Amino acid sequence: MKTSPLLRIGYAALATISGLVLLFGYRTSHVVTAPAQALPASSSSSSSVPSDTSMPASDGTGSSSEAGASSSSALQDGTYTGDAASTRYGPVQVQISVSGGSIASVDVIDYPDSNHRDQQINSRAIPLLVSETTASQSSSIDLVSGATYTSRGYVESLQSAIDQARA
């Protein structure tokens, strides 16, 4: 049975439109949605994965996760350096400046940058983590998908600095 050329063109157009709708309707997420508290602090896996991208990405729900339950209320002004957090790809260490009882700035003074992939991942992840910190004024921030190890180390060191600022 032969179909008319006009009918085939119609089917092709509908298939193309359906494909485009599915493609552009797919929502990706920029954060890992599992709470960091429920995740182990370090990985003892023996696989040789070259970057943070070995962790699964978000489930796409877009829900916010809390990485810690501390707020920055009653912080003493000054500069505080958190303990270096050991990650699979190297240490992560954060330094915060507190002014007027709130976190004024965050400097990441140590992070994995030994290869091009680490540099690429962290050039995207660290500004997001710093922005989340100054916005939330706590360590309750979203982890960055694709930079899970760096994010966990960042939150651990950040919490250490916040704890020092409270003392």
Tab-separated table of C-alpha atoms in Angstrom:
chain	number	residue	atom	x	y	z
A	1	MET	CA	0.000	0.000	0.000
A	2	LYS	CA	1.388	3.351	-1.028
A	3	THR	CA	0.954	6.456	1.056
A	4	SER	CA	0.720	9.829	-0.526
A	5	PRO	CA	3.778	12.117	-0.381
A	6	LEU	CA	1.705	14.709	1.451
A	7	LEU	CA	0.839	12.200	4.192
A	8	ARG	CA	4.509	11.166	4.580
A	9	ILE	CA	5.517	14.826	4.887
A	10	GLY	CA	2.874	15.283	7.572
A	11	TYR	CA	4.163	12.273	9.525
A	12	ALA	CA	7.742	13.520	9.238
A	13	ALA	CA	6.741	16.987	10.460
A	14	LEU	CA	4.853	15.528	13.455
A	15	ALA	CA	7.780	13.273	14.339
A	16	THR	CA	10.196	16.226	14.166
A	17	ILE	CA	7.974	18.423	16.308
A	18	SER	CA	7.518	15.611	18.853
A	19	GLY	CA	11.268	15.093	19.017
A	20	LEU	CA	11.922	18.797	19.539
A	21	VAL	CA	9.303	19.023	22.279
A	22	LEU	CA	10.873	16.074	24.086
A	23	LEU	CA	14.385	17.459	23.650
A	24	PHE	CA	13.649	20.973	24.875
A	25	GLY	CA	11.251	19.799	27.554
A	26	TYR	CA	13.913	17.676	29.276
A	27	ARG	CA	14.906	19.395	32.515
A	28	THR	CA	18.387	18.936	33.865
A	29	SER	CA	19.438	19.844	37.358
A	30	HIS	CA	22.560	21.615	38.552
A	31	VAL	CA	22.527	20.228	42.066
A	32	VAL	CA	22.671	16.871	43.737
A	33	THR	CA	19.448	16.414	45.650
A	34	ALA	CA	20.597	13.928	48.281
A	35	PRO	CA	21.504	15.509	51.615
A	36	ALA	CA	25.234	15.504	52.263
A	37	GLN	CA	24.615	14.284	55.814
A	38	ALA	CA	23.339	10.984	54.449
A	39	LEU	CA	26.401	10.534	52.221
A	40	PRO	CA	29.765	9.204	53.390
A	41	ALA	CA	32.452	11.824	54.004
A	42	SER	CA	34.978	10.085	51.799
A	43	SER	CA	35.031	7.339	49.267
A	44	SER	CA	37.272	4.311	49.510
A	45	SER	CA	36.490	3.106	46.013
A	46	SER	CA	39.471	1.792	44.111
A	47	SER	CA	38.332	2.754	40.605
A	48	SER	CA	40.513	5.212	38.779
A	49	VAL	CA	38.027	7.832	37.690
A	50	PRO	CA	39.773	11.051	36.610
A	51	SER	CA	37.281	13.594	37.969
A	52	ASP	CA	34.292	14.301	40.179
A	53	THR	CA	31.928	13.232	37.401
A	54	SER	CA	31.743	9.637	38.655
A	55	MET	CA	28.913	10.476	41.038
A	56	PRO	CA	25.366	10.202	39.764
A	57	ALA	CA	23.641	13.403	38.794
A	58	SER	CA	20.436	14.690	40.265
A	59	ASP	CA	17.160	12.909	39.780
A	60	GLY	CA	15.846	16.088	38.172
A	61	THR	CA	13.332	16.966	40.844
A	62	GLY	CA	15.004	20.293	41.453
A	63	SER	CA	14.427	20.047	45.176
A	64	SER	CA	16.888	21.773	47.420
A	65	SER	CA	19.021	19.741	49.751
A	66	GLU	CA	20.478	20.797	53.028
A	67	ALA	CA	24.131	19.958	53.424
A	68	GLY	CA	24.319	20.948	57.074
A	69	ALA	CA	21.999	22.239	59.695
A	70	SER	CA	23.999	25.163	60.976
A	71	SER	CA	23.189	28.797	60.490
A	72	SER	CA	25.603	31.664	60.809
A	73	SER	CA	23.782	33.465	63.641
A	74	ALA	CA	26.010	34.895	66.350
A	75	LEU	CA	29.248	34.712	64.373
A	76	GLN	CA	32.166	36.758	65.663
A	77	ASP	CA	33.793	39.145	63.197
A	78	GLY	CA	37.124	38.020	61.798
A	79	THR	CA	38.714	35.642	59.318
A	80	TYR	CA	38.448	31.914	59.952
A	81	THR	CA	40.102	29.067	58.092
A	82	GLY	CA	38.298	25.741	58.134
A	83	ASP	CA	40.070	22.446	58.494
A	84	ALA	CA	41.237	20.924	55.210
A	85	ALA	CA	38.760	18.281	54.114
A	86	SER	CA	40.325	15.300	52.399
A	87	THR	CA	38.531	14.225	49.229
A	88	ARG	CA	39.184	11.542	46.653
A	89	TYR	CA	40.886	14.046	44.355
A	90	GLY	CA	42.670	16.184	46.923
A	91	PRO	CA	42.054	18.478	49.882
A	92	VAL	CA	39.488	21.269	49.967
A	93	GLN	CA	39.936	24.142	52.410
A	94	VAL	CA	37.755	27.204	52.908
A	95	GLN	CA	38.416	30.546	54.578
A	96	ILE	CA	35.530	32.830	55.559
A	97	SER	CA	35.491	36.492	56.492
A	98	VAL	CA	32.796	37.476	58.967
A	99	SER	CA	31.667	41.076	59.223
A	100	GLY	CA	28.696	42.350	61.199
A	101	GLY	CA	27.983	38.819	62.400
A	102	SER	CA	27.451	37.411	58.898
A	103	ILE	CA	29.615	35.761	56.265
A	104	ALA	CA	30.937	38.590	54.103
A	105	SER	CA	33.171	36.545	51.804
A	106	VAL	CA	34.409	33.037	51.192
A	107	ASP	CA	37.793	32.107	49.754
A	108	VAL	CA	38.545	28.564	48.706
A	109	ILE	CA	42.256	28.405	49.482
A	110	ASP	CA	42.830	24.780	48.498
A	111	TYR	CA	40.976	22.534	46.064
A	112	PRO	CA	41.790	19.821	43.521
A	113	ASP	CA	43.424	21.417	40.472
A	114	SER	CA	46.140	18.960	39.469
A	115	ASN	CA	44.782	18.306	35.984
A	116	HIS	CA	42.764	20.040	33.295
A	117	ARG	CA	39.536	18.200	34.182
A	118	ASP	CA	39.776	19.191	37.866
A	119	GLN	CA	40.413	22.795	36.827
A	120	GLN	CA	37.429	22.730	34.466
A	121	ILE	CA	35.069	21.227	37.057
A	122	ASN	CA	36.144	23.508	39.897
A	123	SER	CA	36.154	26.689	37.823
A	124	ARG	CA	32.402	26.122	37.507
A	125	ALA	CA	31.651	24.576	40.906
A	126	ILE	CA	33.528	26.836	43.316
A	127	PRO	CA	31.815	30.109	42.314
A	128	LEU	CA	28.440	28.337	42.691
A	129	LEU	CA	29.346	27.034	46.134
A	130	VAL	CA	30.619	30.455	47.269
A	131	SER	CA	27.461	32.133	45.957
A	132	GLU	CA	25.238	29.601	47.757
A	133	THR	CA	27.176	30.170	50.988
A	134	THR	CA	26.899	33.952	50.967
A	135	ALA	CA	23.210	33.698	50.083
A	136	SER	CA	22.335	31.134	52.770
A	137	GLN	CA	24.811	32.385	55.401
A	138	SER	CA	25.336	28.780	56.465
A	139	SER	CA	26.688	25.436	55.360
A	140	SER	CA	23.170	24.365	54.354
A	141	ILE	CA	23.838	24.645	50.642
A	142	ASP	CA	23.175	22.628	47.514
A	143	LEU	CA	25.936	20.365	46.247
A	144	VAL	CA	27.048	20.909	42.649
A	145	SER	CA	26.320	17.996	40.333
A	146	GLY	CA	29.500	16.795	38.643
A	147	ALA	CA	31.600	18.190	41.489
A	148	THR	CA	30.254	16.052	44.286
A	149	TYR	CA	33.567	15.332	46.003
A	150	THR	CA	34.626	18.986	45.878
A	151	SER	CA	31.184	20.038	47.146
A	152	ARG	CA	31.332	17.646	50.096
A	153	GLY	CA	34.843	18.781	51.000
A	154	TYR	CA	33.791	22.424	50.676
A	155	VAL	CA	30.821	21.951	53.013
A	156	GLU	CA	32.946	20.062	55.554
A	157	SER	CA	35.646	22.771	55.614
A	158	LEU	CA	33.022	25.545	55.604
A	159	GLN	CA	31.300	24.024	58.635
A	160	SER	CA	34.651	23.887	60.419
A	161	ALA	CA	35.221	27.602	59.736
A	162	ILE	CA	31.701	28.490	60.888
A	163	ASP	CA	32.231	26.494	64.086
A	164	GLN	CA	35.410	28.498	64.768
A	165	ALA	CA	33.524	31.757	64.181
A	166	ARG	CA	31.001	30.764	66.838
A	167	ALA	CA	33.586	30.007	69.535
